[in-house]
Amino acid sequence: MNSLNLKIVSKIELQKPRNDLKLRTQFSPLRNSLLCSVKNGGTLTLTLTLYRKTVFCELRTSETKKKSSQAPRTTNIEAPDPAGAPPTIKKGRRSWKLKGFPKKVVSILSNLPLAIAQMFALAALMALGTFVEQGEAPSFYFEKYPEDNPVLGFFTWRWILTLGFDHMFSSPVFLGTLILLGASLMACTYTTQIPLVKVARRWSFLHSADSIRKQEYSDTLPNASVQDLGVILMGAGYEVFLKGPSLYAFRGLAGRVAPIGVHLALLLIMGGGTLSAAGSFRGSVTVPQGLNFVVGDVLGPSGFLSTSSESFNTEVHVNRFSMDYYESGEVSQFYSDLSLIDLNGKEVMRETISVNHPLRYGGFTIYQTDWSLSALQVMKDDEGPFNLALAPLQINGDKKLYGTFLPISDTDSTNLKGISMLARDMQSIVLYDQEGKLAGVRRPNSKLPIEIDGVKIVVLEAIGSTGLELKTDPGVPIVYAGFGVLMLTTCISFLSHSQIWALQDGTTVVIGGKTNRAKGEFPEDMNYLLDQVPEIVDRKQPKSMSG
């Protein structure tokens, strides 16, 4: 026999003694130990040493001394209760943590009040994100939220920059709360929804008439057959199962599965939103008509998941910029005719965009967001054309005004004089003489000259600049898919999951059922179905009597 020197600490449960084992015990009061010899094809010695409430169990063979240099492997067990209660098994602290800790976390995460609190926290953060300006330079927040005049008495720029509220939807606080809510949804699905579906799929026959009568709805059909009832239920869309005299049927299992789909849809929406916030590119540019720009020079990453693509090398050429106007003269819509050019100089796409009608190509989207005036093209005494740069002027309100200057005297003179021109939009140009007096108004492209201080001016064209916003949003398809699944599964979740049990008791059929929704309509549906079950008629004819 190989040598063995092992101390075992384990929970001890008393079992029935085996007939094929011979047990001989001897208790030594001096050593406070119990010596057991078991003979079954060999001799084995089991020594139990009692110390307080702990039992040390030592298993040895005759060759133990030869292996005395090896360290024994020991664990502790709880001794039996002196009152006679059976001992309980303990598997050790390490094993309990590995198995119990995740279950405890899942139980906490699946708590409904916790999930509701997380949703309120997300709503509050999103509301704060609409209140605090996003993506501005730190100096903006220093001026807008100073420490000497905090908002609500405590909210300053330190809160915004420290917690990342200047980019709320990719901040660690927002993303962390979103991840916690997603974990709560998954925990609820694992602990509640999936077990409900598993239970709903089981065939649960009831073999007692009393159990069937205890259901939400119950009835009795005399002179009926449970097989005929099964046929009627199958025609009504029920899944029917028969086992001897017992019947079980259910309908609307999709209503039980739908909440899992709702949770999945919410996870898709949150995952897509997170990908959009942390994995997209954004940028804006104002380009005069006739000029180009490269997409990659405008786009900048918005989060740690942002990755560029080959389409960022695409060049965009502004062919033309134009505007439509209301009868009052206000701008109603503005358009940009854009051409996309690849690295080989080939035009791969051309499209005219406007507000709410963007251009999409290669994973990025170009939106029409703003406009301005960049230059004014004029003729001076039949010379030119000259392009005069227009500069934006500050005025009260949100109206736009642009101005330029055409010198008419020697440009080297210290007292430079000229003609001033103002433009509110691309419809009309207001001209002033060198004294600042109104000289007249001209429409671009009208070719109608105007003479000011002996100089003939013709306004040829007002050149506009288009304001474009570019972005990539990889989470949009995921968010759209999530909302599609959410609408579908929300509708399916209103389907009732109905269960029916029946038992053939002689010539009588006892029926019971329940449903999770439409509890007022369920009895009416059941009565309608039971009215269709045929009655079994005794066809035995009475014997004729002769007299």
PDB file of N, CA and C in Angstrom, residues 373-444:
ATOM      1  N   LEU A 373     -21.846  85.612 -45.645  1.00  0.00           N
ATOM      2  CA  LEU A 373     -21.391  86.236 -46.885  1.00  0.00           C
ATOM      3  C   LEU A 373     -19.887  86.419 -46.806  1.00  0.00           C
ATOM      4  N   SER A 374     -19.196  86.029 -47.855  1.00  0.00           N
ATOM      5  CA  SER A 374     -17.732  86.086 -47.829  1.00  0.00           C
ATOM      6  C   SER A 374     -17.153  87.213 -48.670  1.00  0.00           C
ATOM      7  N   ALA A 375     -17.788  87.559 -49.797  1.00  0.00           N
ATOM      8  CA  ALA A 375     -17.195  88.581 -50.678  1.00  0.00           C
ATOM      9  C   ALA A 375     -18.277  89.222 -51.541  1.00  0.00           C
ATOM     10  N   LEU A 376     -17.928  90.383 -52.056  1.00  0.00           N
ATOM     11  CA  LEU A 376     -18.809  91.114 -52.951  1.00  0.00           C
ATOM     12  C   LEU A 376     -18.023  91.415 -54.232  1.00  0.00           C
ATOM     13  N   GLN A 377     -18.548  91.006 -55.357  1.00  0.00           N
ATOM     14  CA  GLN A 377     -17.879  91.193 -56.648  1.00  0.00           C
ATOM     15  C   GLN A 377     -18.487  92.410 -57.353  1.00  0.00           C
ATOM     16  N   VAL A 378     -17.603  93.406 -57.667  1.00  0.00           N
ATOM     17  CA  VAL A 378     -18.098  94.659 -58.254  1.00  0.00           C
ATOM     18  C   VAL A 378     -17.219  95.046 -59.430  1.00  0.00           C
ATOM     19  N   MET A 379     -17.774  95.930 -60.278  1.00  0.00           N
ATOM     20  CA  MET A 379     -17.048  96.603 -61.356  1.00  0.00           C
ATOM     21  C   MET A 379     -16.921  98.070 -60.990  1.00  0.00           C
ATOM     22  N   LYS A 380     -15.719  98.653 -61.235  1.00  0.00           N
ATOM     23  CA  LYS A 380     -15.450 100.056 -60.921  1.00  0.00           C
ATOM     24  C   LYS A 380     -15.013 100.774 -62.194  1.00  0.00           C
ATOM     25  N   ASP A 381     -15.881 101.676 -62.629  1.00  0.00           N
ATOM     26  CA  ASP A 381     -15.586 102.414 -63.869  1.00  0.00           C
ATOM     27  C   ASP A 381     -15.227 101.460 -65.002  1.00  0.00           C
ATOM     28  N   ASP A 382     -16.052 100.436 -65.133  1.00  0.00           N
ATOM     29  CA  ASP A 382     -15.907  99.411 -66.170  1.00  0.00           C
ATOM     30  C   ASP A 382     -14.602  98.642 -66.061  1.00  0.00           C
ATOM     31  N   GLU A 383     -13.986  98.663 -64.901  1.00  0.00           N
ATOM     32  CA  GLU A 383     -12.777  97.887 -64.662  1.00  0.00           C
ATOM     33  C   GLU A 383     -13.103  96.795 -63.639  1.00  0.00           C
ATOM     34  N   GLY A 384     -12.393  95.723 -63.741  1.00  0.00           N
ATOM     35  CA  GLY A 384     -12.588  94.615 -62.790  1.00  0.00           C
ATOM     36  C   GLY A 384     -12.923  93.316 -63.490  1.00  0.00           C
ATOM     37  N   PRO A 385     -13.583  92.413 -62.835  1.00  0.00           N
ATOM     38  CA  PRO A 385     -14.238  92.603 -61.532  1.00  0.00           C
ATOM     39  C   PRO A 385     -13.266  92.545 -60.354  1.00  0.00           C
ATOM     40  N   PHE A 386     -13.688  93.205 -59.257  1.00  0.00           N
ATOM     41  CA  PHE A 386     -12.935  93.198 -58.020  1.00  0.00           C
ATOM     42  C   PHE A 386     -13.733  92.433 -56.953  1.00  0.00           C
ATOM     43  N   ASN A 387     -13.045  91.582 -56.214  1.00  0.00           N
ATOM     44  CA  ASN A 387     -13.670  90.854 -55.109  1.00  0.00           C
ATOM     45  C   ASN A 387     -13.342  91.559 -53.800  1.00  0.00           C
ATOM     46  N   LEU A 388     -14.354  92.113 -53.182  1.00  0.00           N
ATOM     47  CA  LEU A 388     -14.199  92.821 -51.915  1.00  0.00           C
ATOM     48  C   LEU A 388     -14.647  91.897 -50.779  1.00  0.00           C
ATOM     49  N   ALA A 389     -13.735  91.633 -49.837  1.00  0.00           N
ATOM     50  CA  ALA A 389     -14.070  90.755 -48.716  1.00  0.00           C
ATOM     51  C   ALA A 389     -15.091  91.412 -47.806  1.00  0.00           C
ATOM     52  N   LEU A 390     -16.117  90.644 -47.416  1.00  0.00           N
ATOM     53  CA  LEU A 390     -17.150  91.115 -46.504  1.00  0.00           C
ATOM     54  C   LEU A 390     -16.825  90.656 -45.091  1.00  0.00           C
ATOM     55  N   ALA A 391     -16.929  91.582 -44.142  1.00  0.00           N
ATOM     56  CA  ALA A 391     -16.655  91.266 -42.741  1.00  0.00           C
ATOM     57  C   ALA A 391     -17.956  91.327 -41.954  1.00  0.00           C
ATOM     58  N   PRO A 392     -18.162  90.373 -41.033  1.00  0.00           N
ATOM     59  CA  PRO A 392     -19.386  90.421 -40.211  1.00  0.00           C
ATOM     60  C   PRO A 392     -19.324  91.582 -39.226  1.00  0.00           C
ATOM     61  N   LEU A 393     -20.446  92.277 -39.063  1.00  0.00           N
ATOM     62  CA  LEU A 393     -20.553  93.401 -38.145  1.00  0.00           C
ATOM     63  C   LEU A 393     -21.448  93.019 -36.976  1.00  0.00           C
ATOM     64  N   GLN A 394     -21.089  93.495 -35.801  1.00  0.00           N
ATOM     65  CA  GLN A 394     -21.878  93.201 -34.625  1.00  0.00           C
ATOM     66  C   GLN A 394     -23.062  94.154 -34.534  1.00  0.00           C
ATOM     67  N   ILE A 395     -24.247  93.564 -34.407  1.00  0.00           N
ATOM     68  CA  ILE A 395     -25.461  94.348 -34.203  1.00  0.00           C
ATOM     69  C   ILE A 395     -26.264  93.678 -33.107  1.00  0.00           C
ATOM     70  N   ASN A 396     -27.232  94.416 -32.569  1.00  0.00           N
ATOM     71  CA  ASN A 396     -28.076  93.862 -31.521  1.00  0.00           C
ATOM     72  C   ASN A 396     -29.045  92.844 -32.123  1.00  0.00           C
ATOM     73  N   GLY A 397     -29.294  91.780 -31.363  1.00  0.00           N
ATOM     74  CA  GLY A 397     -30.195  90.745 -31.840  1.00  0.00           C
ATOM     75  C   GLY A 397     -29.458  89.691 -32.625  1.00  0.00           C
ATOM     76  N   ASP A 398     -30.249  88.814 -33.287  1.00  0.00           N
ATOM     77  CA  ASP A 398     -29.664  87.709 -34.030  1.00  0.00           C
ATOM     78  C   ASP A 398     -29.591  87.987 -35.526  1.00  0.00           C
ATOM     79  N   LYS A 399     -29.806  89.209 -35.946  1.00  0.00           N
ATOM     80  CA  LYS A 399     -29.727  89.541 -37.356  1.00  0.00           C
ATOM     81  C   LYS A 399     -28.266  89.570 -37.793  1.00  0.00           C
ATOM     82  N   LYS A 400     -28.050  89.280 -39.067  1.00  0.00           N
ATOM     83  CA  LYS A 400     -26.698  89.292 -39.626  1.00  0.00           C
ATOM     84  C   LYS A 400     -26.514  90.540 -40.489  1.00  0.00           C
ATOM     85  N   LEU A 401     -25.289  91.076 -40.442  1.00  0.00           N
ATOM     86  CA  LEU A 401     -24.955  92.239 -41.253  1.00  0.00           C
ATOM     87  C   LEU A 401     -23.476  92.158 -41.619  1.00  0.00           C
ATOM     88  N   TYR A 402     -23.187  92.388 -42.904  1.00  0.00           N
ATOM     89  CA  TYR A 402     -21.816  92.305 -43.401  1.00  0.00           C
ATOM     90  C   TYR A 402     -21.478  93.613 -44.113  1.00  0.00           C
ATOM     91  N   GLY A 403     -20.201  94.008 -44.006  1.00  0.00           N
ATOM     92  CA  GLY A 403     -19.782  95.257 -44.617  1.00  0.00           C
ATOM     93  C   GLY A 403     -18.444  95.141 -45.325  1.00  0.00           C
ATOM     94  N   THR A 404     -18.234  96.060 -46.326  1.00  0.00           N
ATOM     95  CA  THR A 404     -16.970  96.125 -47.042  1.00  0.00           C
ATOM     96  C   THR A 404     -16.721  97.578 -47.454  1.00  0.00           C
ATOM     97  N   PHE A 405     -15.527  97.819 -48.024  1.00  0.00           N
ATOM     98  CA  PHE A 405     -15.103  99.186 -48.334  1.00  0.00           C
ATOM     99  C   PHE A 405     -14.359  99.187 -49.669  1.00  0.00           C
ATOM    100  N   LEU A 406     -14.740 100.124 -50.541  1.00  0.00           N
ATOM    101  CA  LEU A 406     -14.089 100.288 -51.844  1.00  0.00           C
ATOM    102  C   LEU A 406     -13.377 101.646 -51.871  1.00  0.00           C
ATOM    103  N   PRO A 407     -12.036 101.656 -51.810  1.00  0.00           N
ATOM    104  CA  PRO A 407     -11.317 102.947 -51.813  1.00  0.00           C
ATOM    105  C   PRO A 407     -11.413 103.618 -53.186  1.00  0.00           C
ATOM    106  N   ILE A 408     -11.550 104.961 -53.173  1.00  0.00           N
ATOM    107  CA  ILE A 408     -11.622 105.717 -54.439  1.00  0.00           C
ATOM    108  C   ILE A 408     -10.523 106.763 -54.524  1.00  0.00           C
ATOM    109  N   SER A 409      -9.718 106.903 -53.472  1.00  0.00           N
ATOM    110  CA  SER A 409      -8.594 107.844 -53.502  1.00  0.00           C
ATOM    111  C   SER A 409      -7.293 107.060 -53.479  1.00  0.00           C
ATOM    112  N   ASP A 410      -6.221 107.764 -53.413  1.00  0.00           N
ATOM    113  CA  ASP A 410      -4.905 107.126 -53.390  1.00  0.00           C
ATOM    114  C   ASP A 410      -4.789 106.265 -52.135  1.00  0.00           C
ATOM    115  N   THR A 411      -4.479 105.002 -52.331  1.00  0.00           N
ATOM    116  CA  THR A 411      -4.403 104.085 -51.189  1.00  0.00           C
ATOM    117  C   THR A 411      -3.234 104.390 -50.278  1.00  0.00           C
ATOM    118  N   ASP A 412      -2.239 105.158 -50.782  1.00  0.00           N
ATOM    119  CA  ASP A 412      -1.092 105.520 -49.945  1.00  0.00           C
ATOM    120  C   ASP A 412      -1.365 106.766 -49.104  1.00  0.00           C
ATOM    121  N   SER A 413      -2.505 107.394 -49.329  1.00  0.00           N
ATOM    122  CA  SER A 413      -2.829 108.611 -48.598  1.00  0.00           C
ATOM    123  C   SER A 413      -3.202 108.274 -47.161  1.00  0.00           C
ATOM    124  N   THR A 414      -2.859 109.207 -46.272  1.00  0.00           N
ATOM    125  CA  THR A 414      -3.208 108.990 -44.854  1.00  0.00           C
ATOM    126  C   THR A 414      -4.686 109.234 -44.603  1.00  0.00           C
ATOM    127  N   ASN A 415      -5.338 109.977 -45.485  1.00  0.00           N
ATOM    128  CA  ASN A 415      -6.772 110.259 -45.357  1.00  0.00           C
ATOM    129  C   ASN A 415      -7.507 109.494 -46.454  1.00  0.00           C
ATOM    130  N   LEU A 416      -7.621 108.180 -46.248  1.00  0.00           N
ATOM    131  CA  LEU A 416      -8.212 107.302 -47.256  1.00  0.00           C
ATOM    132  C   LEU A 416      -9.725 107.464 -47.244  1.00  0.00           C
ATOM    133  N   LYS A 417     -10.295 107.662 -48.443  1.00  0.00           N
ATOM    134  CA  LYS A 417     -11.732 107.785 -48.593  1.00  0.00           C
ATOM    135  C   LYS A 417     -12.215 106.747 -49.587  1.00  0.00           C
ATOM    136  N   GLY A 418     -13.504 106.384 -49.447  1.00  0.00           N
ATOM    137  CA  GLY A 418     -14.050 105.403 -50.358  1.00  0.00           C
ATOM    138  C   GLY A 418     -15.532 105.216 -50.151  1.00  0.00           C
ATOM    139  N   ILE A 419     -16.040 104.182 -50.769  1.00  0.00           N
ATOM    140  CA  ILE A 419     -17.472 103.868 -50.760  1.00  0.00           C
ATOM    141  C   ILE A 419     -17.698 102.683 -49.834  1.00  0.00           C
ATOM    142  N   SER A 420     -18.643 102.811 -48.918  1.00  0.00           N
ATOM    143  CA  SER A 420     -18.991 101.725 -47.984  1.00  0.00           C
ATOM    144  C   SER A 420     -20.199 100.965 -48.515  1.00  0.00           C
ATOM    145  N   MET A 421     -20.162  99.634 -48.331  1.00  0.00           N
ATOM    146  CA  MET A 421     -21.257  98.780 -48.793  1.00  0.00           C
ATOM    147  C   MET A 421     -21.656  97.833 -47.660  1.00  0.00           C
ATOM    148  N   LEU A 422     -22.955  97.726 -47.448  1.00  0.00           N
ATOM    149  CA  LEU A 422     -23.508  96.855 -46.416  1.00  0.00           C
ATOM    150  C   LEU A 422     -24.464  95.856 -47.041  1.00  0.00           C
ATOM    151  N   ALA A 423     -24.443  94.613 -46.532  1.00  0.00           N
ATOM    152  CA  ALA A 423     -25.322  93.557 -47.041  1.00  0.00           C
ATOM    153  C   ALA A 423     -25.918  92.780 -45.867  1.00  0.00           C
ATOM    154  N   ARG A 424     -27.224  92.654 -45.865  1.00  0.00           N
ATOM    155  CA  ARG A 424     -27.895  91.846 -44.854  1.00  0.00           C
ATOM    156  C   ARG A 424     -28.059  90.410 -45.329  1.00  0.00           C
ATOM    157  N   ASP A 425     -28.188  90.227 -46.628  1.00  0.00           N
ATOM    158  CA  ASP A 425     -28.292  88.906 -47.242  1.00  0.00           C
ATOM    159  C   ASP A 425     -27.821  89.053 -48.680  1.00  0.00           C
ATOM    160  N   MET A 426     -28.188  88.099 -49.519  1.00  0.00           N
ATOM    161  CA  MET A 426     -27.728  88.100 -50.903  1.00  0.00           C
ATOM    162  C   MET A 426     -28.720  88.770 -51.838  1.00  0.00           C
ATOM    163  N   GLN A 427     -29.755  89.442 -51.285  1.00  0.00           N
ATOM    164  CA  GLN A 427     -30.774  90.060 -52.129  1.00  0.00           C
ATOM    165  C   GLN A 427     -30.410  91.482 -52.538  1.00  0.00           C
ATOM    166  N   SER A 428     -29.874  92.256 -51.615  1.00  0.00           N
ATOM    167  CA  SER A 428     -29.658  93.677 -51.908  1.00  0.00           C
ATOM    168  C   SER A 428     -28.410  94.176 -51.197  1.00  0.00           C
ATOM    169  N   ILE A 429     -27.781  95.209 -51.823  1.00  0.00           N
ATOM    170  CA  ILE A 429     -26.572  95.823 -51.280  1.00  0.00           C
ATOM    171  C   ILE A 429     -26.860  97.311 -51.102  1.00  0.00           C
ATOM    172  N   VAL A 430     -26.576  97.815 -49.896  1.00  0.00           N
ATOM    173  CA  VAL A 430     -26.773  99.236 -49.593  1.00  0.00           C
ATOM    174  C   VAL A 430     -25.424  99.935 -49.707  1.00  0.00           C
ATOM    175  N   LEU A 431     -25.374 101.056 -50.464  1.00  0.00           N
ATOM    176  CA  LEU A 431     -24.115 101.762 -50.720  1.00  0.00           C
ATOM    177  C   LEU A 431     -24.154 103.154 -50.096  1.00  0.00           C
ATOM    178  N   TYR A 432     -23.020 103.570 -49.512  1.00  0.00           N
ATOM    179  CA  TYR A 432     -22.871 104.884 -48.884  1.00  0.00           C
ATOM    180  C   TYR A 432     -21.664 105.594 -49.507  1.00  0.00           C
ATOM    181  N   ASP A 433     -21.784 106.915 -49.651  1.00  0.00           N
ATOM    182  CA  ASP A 433     -20.677 107.680 -50.232  1.00  0.00           C
ATOM    183  C   ASP A 433     -19.587 107.899 -49.187  1.00  0.00           C
ATOM    184  N   GLN A 434     -18.546 108.662 -49.583  1.00  0.00           N
ATOM    185  CA  GLN A 434     -17.407 108.828 -48.686  1.00  0.00           C
ATOM    186  C   GLN A 434     -17.728 109.703 -47.475  1.00  0.00           C
ATOM    187  N   GLU A 435     -18.862 110.390 -47.504  1.00  0.00           N
ATOM    188  CA  GLU A 435     -19.299 111.176 -46.359  1.00  0.00           C
ATOM    189  C   GLU A 435     -20.205 110.375 -45.433  1.00  0.00           C
ATOM    190  N   GLY A 436     -20.493 109.158 -45.817  1.00  0.00           N
ATOM    191  CA  GLY A 436     -21.363 108.314 -44.999  1.00  0.00           C
ATOM    192  C   GLY A 436     -22.825 108.478 -45.279  1.00  0.00           C
ATOM    193  N   LYS A 437     -23.190 109.149 -46.357  1.00  0.00           N
ATOM    194  CA  LYS A 437     -24.588 109.350 -46.712  1.00  0.00           C
ATOM    195  C   LYS A 437     -25.059 108.229 -47.640  1.00  0.00           C
ATOM    196  N   LEU A 438     -26.337 107.888 -47.501  1.00  0.00           N
ATOM    197  CA  LEU A 438     -26.909 106.836 -48.327  1.00  0.00           C
ATOM    198  C   LEU A 438     -26.898 107.247 -49.789  1.00  0.00           C
ATOM    199  N   ALA A 439     -26.294 106.374 -50.624  1.00  0.00           N
ATOM    200  CA  ALA A 439     -26.208 106.658 -52.054  1.00  0.00           C
ATOM    201  C   ALA A 439     -27.218 105.862 -52.860  1.00  0.00           C
ATOM    202  N   GLY A 440     -27.612 104.694 -52.375  1.00  0.00           N
ATOM    203  CA  GLY A 440     -28.570 103.896 -53.113  1.00  0.00           C
ATOM    204  C   GLY A 440     -28.504 102.429 -52.739  1.00  0.00           C
ATOM    205  N   VAL A 441     -29.396 101.645 -53.345  1.00  0.00           N
ATOM    206  CA  VAL A 441     -29.491 100.206 -53.106  1.00  0.00           C
ATOM    207  C   VAL A 441     -29.485  99.507 -54.462  1.00  0.00           C
ATOM    208  N   ARG A 442     -28.705  98.440 -54.565  1.00  0.00           N
ATOM    209  CA  ARG A 442     -28.630  97.683 -55.800  1.00  0.00           C
ATOM    210  C   ARG A 442     -28.738  96.184 -55.508  1.00  0.00           C
ATOM    211  N   ARG A 443     -29.366  95.502 -56.447  1.00  0.00           N
ATOM    212  CA  ARG A 443     -29.449  94.043 -56.349  1.00  0.00           C
ATOM    213  C   ARG A 443     -28.271  93.421 -57.096  1.00  0.00           C
ATOM    214  N   PRO A 444     -27.649  92.391 -56.547  1.00  0.00           N
ATOM    215  CA  PRO A 444     -26.601  91.691 -57.296  1.00  0.00           C
ATOM    216  C   PRO A 444     -27.162  91.103 -58.586  1.00  0.00           C
TER     217      PRO A 444
END
